[in-house]
Each structure stands twice: as structure tokens, then as C-alpha cells.
Amino acid sequence: MADAYTRFVRSAPGALIAKRTGLPRPAFLPRRGDRPDVLGPVVVLGASAGADDIAHRLLEAGLDVRRRFDELRSVGSVLVVLDEIAAPADLGLTLLPMTSAMRRLAPGARIVTISRPATGEDPARDAARGAVEGFLRSLAHEMRGGGTANGIQVTDGVPLDAPGVTGALRFLLSPRSAYVHGQFLTVSSADGTATEDRAAPLAGRTVLITGAARGIGAAIARTLAADGARLVLLDVPAAGTDLARLANELRAVPVQLDVTSSGAGKRLVAQLRERGLVLDGIVLNAGITRDKLFANMSADRWESVLAVNTTSQITMMQDLLAGEGVLGTQPRVVSLASTSGIAGNRGQTNYGASKAGIIAFVDALAARLESHGGTANAIAPGFIETEMTAKMPALTREVARRVSSLQQGGLPVDVAEAAAFLLSAEAGGIRGETLRVCGQNIVGK
Ligand code: NAD
């Protein structure tokens, strides 16, 4: 549901006032079910063999695929394949034909670039690869009508038909990535497997979600259940009633546990064993804020935030990894960071520290899980409409909503969709990444 300001500027008198005064007019963001998974026609730009191959595969998937804009009156999706660029001077040839199409993009359109990350080996090629990032992030600021622009970076040696590239493409083209904007996802290996059951991509997988009783955790639970996962939902005993209600709704297993309590991880392992549950996925979502300027920061505020948001994740993963037989063969971990952990935020030295810690933690954890065929990634949400952000002072909250290119807060389901993608079989080649779900919030890089 849109916030009060957005509802006002979408009304006839509100729209008129906003237009005359130049106030932001947030567009409607289509989400899962609001439109087809891929909006056509899809224009594939780029002259490489990889571009031909992607166009061919999209055509085989039954999509309306074009290689030029020609007389198209409306364009649903644009794929810009730049895997073979060798110097910045090469970029214009592929990118400039898009200028005339920018005003023909359909509402909720998608632009996705596919390129390779700089390697430090070839200055001209690295400059071109780096330039793709600056181009895409700037273009994202110019998108209108709820459209998004994102990029996939495919590490050298990884083919463009790797499961991770196909999965990332499918996610970024779809309405499931409604609030992912101006971001890059790196696919660093050809690991992962194609999803066969598109209607239930997580069927047969068991996923634990911490902090599941409400907010983003509850949305993740509903989205993963819709994707076919079996769920273990964990939250503090004080949230037991909400947790039981959600577990009943989703036929999930509820676990009442404070993740900071002594021996929490070991007790969880014991409960999983008792019920014969083996985890294929873990979403480390439980988190708290205790905001104060650092000048007024008490030890209690500092310690409690670090304990819930960071230390509990480290110890829980240590206990799960040590607990013989409770993790599946290719475990996927998704951890909740925050844009505050990237850019910092006034009044959030404790929270910013805890979430920056998580970004570094998933990188190290990913390296550890690689030998198990597993992955670990983080999601850094920007401003998401939950009870946590409802506690912010009204003016700060209103500003936080508008300082993104999409000019509105995200919904818990936007974070949930990103988690579902990172847990999917296709995302096996994506490791140690932090994916921002922030509508291209202007804070940080
Ligand atoms: P929320 O406060 O609505 O929900 C958090 C849940 O975690 C609650 O159900 C709570 O009971 C549970 N929890 C807290 N401490 C716990 C503990 N010790 N043991 C077990 N469970 C515990 O928060 P939210 O907005 O849904 O946020 C979810 C996650 O997303 C958090 O990690 C948060 O830092 C992160 N995040 C949120 C936003 C946002 O805009 N809402 C932005 C960036 C990051």
C-alpha cells in the first residue's frame, strides 16, 4: 500500500499541485503478479556472440525479441550485452541507439546490462568495463514510470549461459526486482543449476528464517512459501503469538528462541535434529535498531545491536556448520545488512557497524561454504516500510522515502523477492555479494 503522500500526489488534485510545484510523483511499481515476468518487446543490443546467443535463447523462450528499436512504439525490456568491449571508444556504438528509445520505454520497463568486471590486467579494457558501471548508475537516475536499470557482471571465464547469469537476468527483468535499481550483481562462477519448476522454484528445500514473526522476516516467509519452500520460522518468545499464527498459515515449524541467548545455536541444532530437519537455506534476518548519536551512546545500546545483528549470526552459523547433518549439501545463506552499513547514517554508529560487519562476514562465510557447494550473500535494504521504520520521526521518515531514484519506500516483499532469488538453485554462482534493495537510494555507492 502506498504511503499517504504518494496516495495524495496520485489523486487528481494532488497530481496537479505536484506537477505545478515540481514535487516528487512516485510511480506505481509493478510487483509479482501485476504484469508478465518479462515485459516485451525485448530489445537485445550488442554485436558479440554472447548477445546473439542470449537473443536466441529469449526467442526460444517464446518472447518477442528484437535486435533494433526500429519503429517500436513501446519497449518493455532492453538487454545491453557488452561482454567483449575492449576500450571506452567501443561503448557508443552499442549504447547510443538506445537514446531515441528512452522516451518509448513502457511503464515498469527494465534495462539490464551484461558486462564483465575490471581485472587490473588491461587498462583500456578495464576503463571500458568500469565505464559501464558509471553509465548504468547514471541512466538509472533518468528512468521514469517505475522502470529500473541494473547490471550483471560476469567474471571472465564464466559463460553467459551459466545458471547464475540466466537466473540474475530472469530476476532483474521481472517485477520481482521492483525496488532493485542502479545495482550490479556479480556472477563469479558457473555453479548452480537451472530451475526446472518455475512455479515452485524452492520446492523440496527447507529454509530457516530468523526474526520471522513480522516485517521483512514475515514477508520472506510468505514469499518462500509461495515458491514452494518448507519453512522453519524463528523469533523471540515474546513474539510467540504472531509466530504461531504465521507458522499455522504457512504450515511451517515455529521455533521460539532469542538468538542472543546463551547456547542459542546449539539449542536450534538440537531442535532441528529432534524434528529430522535438514536446512538447505538460512535467512539471517533478526535485527534491531537502538539509534542515538555516538555522543550519547550507552554501552547497552551499543552491545545489544552488535549482539543481535552481528554476533548472533556468526555464532549461529558456527553451530550450524558444526552440527553434523543439519545442513544440506549446498547450503545457501542470505543475511540482512543495510545501506547504513555501506554509507553510514547519523545516529546509527552501532547499527552501521553491525551491518558493515555483516557485509564483510558474508564474504568470508561464502569462502568457507564454497567447499560445501554453498553460498552466502547479503541484502542491504534501503528504506523499507515496516514497524522498524514506522518508529522513525515523521519528517526523517518522509525524507528517507524520497531520497531514492524511485522516490518511495520499498515494501518487505521487495527484500523477500531478492532473498528468494539468492536462495534459488540458479544463484549458485553468486557468492559474497551484497545486493542493495533500495530503489537507488542516494546514500553510498
Ligand atoms: P522488525 O523490527 O519489524 O522485525 C525484526 C524481527 O526480528 C522481529 O520479529 C523481532 O522479534 C526479531 N528479533 C529481534 N531480536 C531478536 C532476537 N534476539 N532473537 C530472535 N528474533 C529477534 O524489523 P524489519 O524492519 O523487518 O527488519 C528485518 C531486518 O532487515 C533487520 O535485520 C533489519 O536490520 C534489516 N533492515 C531493515 C530495514 C527497513 O527499512 N525496515 C532497512 C535495512 C535493513
PDB file of N, CA, C and O in Angstrom, residues 357-368 376-378 431-434:
ATOM      1  N   GLY A 357      29.647  -4.979   9.400  1.00  0.00           N
ATOM      2  CA  GLY A 357      30.234  -6.253   9.834  1.00  0.00           C
ATOM      3  C   GLY A 357      29.629  -7.411   9.058  1.00  0.00           C
ATOM      4  O   GLY A 357      30.337  -8.338   8.639  1.00  0.00           O
ATOM      5  N   ILE A 358      28.327  -7.356   8.819  1.00  0.00           N
ATOM      6  CA  ILE A 358      27.645  -8.434   8.093  1.00  0.00           C
ATOM      7  C   ILE A 358      28.121  -8.510   6.644  1.00  0.00           C
ATOM      8  O   ILE A 358      28.293  -9.608   6.091  1.00  0.00           O
ATOM      9  N   ILE A 359      28.370  -7.364   6.039  1.00  0.00           N
ATOM     10  CA  ILE A 359      28.812  -7.357   4.634  1.00  0.00           C
ATOM     11  C   ILE A 359      30.168  -8.074   4.514  1.00  0.00           C
ATOM     12  O   ILE A 359      30.386  -8.880   3.605  1.00  0.00           O
ATOM     13  N   ALA A 360      31.047  -7.806   5.479  1.00  0.00           N
ATOM     14  CA  ALA A 360      32.350  -8.491   5.467  1.00  0.00           C
ATOM     15  C   ALA A 360      32.189  -9.958   5.866  1.00  0.00           C
ATOM     16  O   ALA A 360      32.861 -10.844   5.322  1.00  0.00           O
ATOM     17  N   PHE A 361      31.261 -10.218   6.785  1.00  0.00           N
ATOM     18  CA  PHE A 361      31.023 -11.590   7.270  1.00  0.00           C
ATOM     19  C   PHE A 361      30.581 -12.511   6.129  1.00  0.00           C
ATOM     20  O   PHE A 361      31.098 -13.622   5.977  1.00  0.00           O
ATOM     21  N   VAL A 362      29.625 -12.067   5.309  1.00  0.00           N
ATOM     22  CA  VAL A 362      29.131 -12.971   4.249  1.00  0.00           C
ATOM     23  C   VAL A 362      30.224 -13.280   3.227  1.00  0.00           C
ATOM     24  O   VAL A 362      30.246 -14.365   2.657  1.00  0.00           O
ATOM     25  N   ASP A 363      31.120 -12.330   3.034  1.00  0.00           N
ATOM     26  CA  ASP A 363      32.218 -12.548   2.100  1.00  0.00           C
ATOM     27  C   ASP A 363      33.101 -13.702   2.605  1.00  0.00           C
ATOM     28  O   ASP A 363      33.422 -14.639   1.866  1.00  0.00           O
ATOM     29  N   ALA A 364      33.429 -13.630   3.893  1.00  0.00           N
ATOM     30  CA  ALA A 364      34.276 -14.678   4.483  1.00  0.00           C
ATOM     31  C   ALA A 364      33.510 -15.998   4.577  1.00  0.00           C
ATOM     32  O   ALA A 364      34.058 -17.068   4.316  1.00  0.00           O
ATOM     33  N   LEU A 365      32.237 -15.910   4.933  1.00  0.00           N
ATOM     34  CA  LEU A 365      31.425 -17.129   5.058  1.00  0.00           C
ATOM     35  C   LEU A 365      31.275 -17.815   3.700  1.00  0.00           C
ATOM     36  O   LEU A 365      31.306 -19.040   3.592  1.00  0.00           O
ATOM     37  N   ALA A 366      31.131 -16.991   2.657  1.00  0.00           N
ATOM     38  CA  ALA A 366      30.982 -17.550   1.301  1.00  0.00           C
ATOM     39  C   ALA A 366      32.211 -18.379   0.952  1.00  0.00           C
ATOM     40  O   ALA A 366      32.098 -19.463   0.380  1.00  0.00           O
ATOM     41  N   ALA A 367      33.385 -17.869   1.309  1.00  0.00           N
ATOM     42  CA  ALA A 367      34.619 -18.603   1.013  1.00  0.00           C
ATOM     43  C   ALA A 367      34.615 -19.936   1.763  1.00  0.00           C
ATOM     44  O   ALA A 367      35.028 -20.973   1.228  1.00  0.00           O
ATOM     45  N   ARG A 368      34.109 -19.928   3.015  1.00  0.00           N
ATOM     46  CA  ARG A 368      34.042 -21.176   3.801  1.00  0.00           C
ATOM     47  C   ARG A 368      33.040 -22.160   3.235  1.00  0.00           C
ATOM     48  O   ARG A 368      33.249 -23.366   3.247  1.00  0.00           O
ATOM     49  N   ALA A 376      26.950 -17.668   0.369  1.00  0.00           N
ATOM     50  CA  ALA A 376      26.466 -16.713   1.366  1.00  0.00           C
ATOM     51  C   ALA A 376      26.461 -15.352   0.696  1.00  0.00           C
ATOM     52  O   ALA A 376      27.423 -14.983   0.016  1.00  0.00           O
ATOM     53  N   ASN A 377      25.373 -14.646   0.843  1.00  0.00           N
ATOM     54  CA  ASN A 377      25.240 -13.301   0.280  1.00  0.00           C
ATOM     55  C   ASN A 377      24.454 -12.436   1.249  1.00  0.00           C
ATOM     56  O   ASN A 377      23.740 -12.957   2.118  1.00  0.00           O
ATOM     57  N   ALA A 378      24.581 -11.131   1.081  1.00  0.00           N
ATOM     58  CA  ALA A 378      23.817 -10.216   1.933  1.00  0.00           C
ATOM     59  C   ALA A 378      22.851  -9.402   1.084  1.00  0.00           C
ATOM     60  O   ALA A 378      23.066  -9.217  -0.114  1.00  0.00           O
ATOM     61  N   ARG A 431      28.235 -15.314  -5.022  1.00  0.00           N
ATOM     62  CA  ARG A 431      28.816 -15.568  -3.691  1.00  0.00           C
ATOM     63  C   ARG A 431      29.441 -14.309  -3.111  1.00  0.00           C
ATOM     64  O   ARG A 431      30.143 -13.605  -3.818  1.00  0.00           O
ATOM     65  N   GLY A 432      29.211 -14.078  -1.829  1.00  0.00           N
ATOM     66  CA  GLY A 432      29.879 -12.975  -1.139  1.00  0.00           C
ATOM     67  C   GLY A 432      29.430 -11.610  -1.622  1.00  0.00           C
ATOM     68  O   GLY A 432      30.091 -10.598  -1.393  1.00  0.00           O
ATOM     69  N   GLU A 433      28.264 -11.571  -2.267  1.00  0.00           N
ATOM     70  CA  GLU A 433      27.737 -10.312  -2.804  1.00  0.00           C
ATOM     71  C   GLU A 433      26.850  -9.609  -1.779  1.00  0.00           C
ATOM     72  O   GLU A 433      26.246 -10.262  -0.919  1.00  0.00           O
ATOM     73  N   THR A 434      26.748  -8.295  -1.896  1.00  0.00           N
ATOM     74  CA  THR A 434      25.745  -7.558  -1.137  1.00  0.00           C
ATOM     75  C   THR A 434      24.849  -6.869  -2.144  1.00  0.00           C
ATOM     76  O   THR A 434      25.292  -5.984  -2.881  1.00  0.00           O
TER      77      THR A 434
END
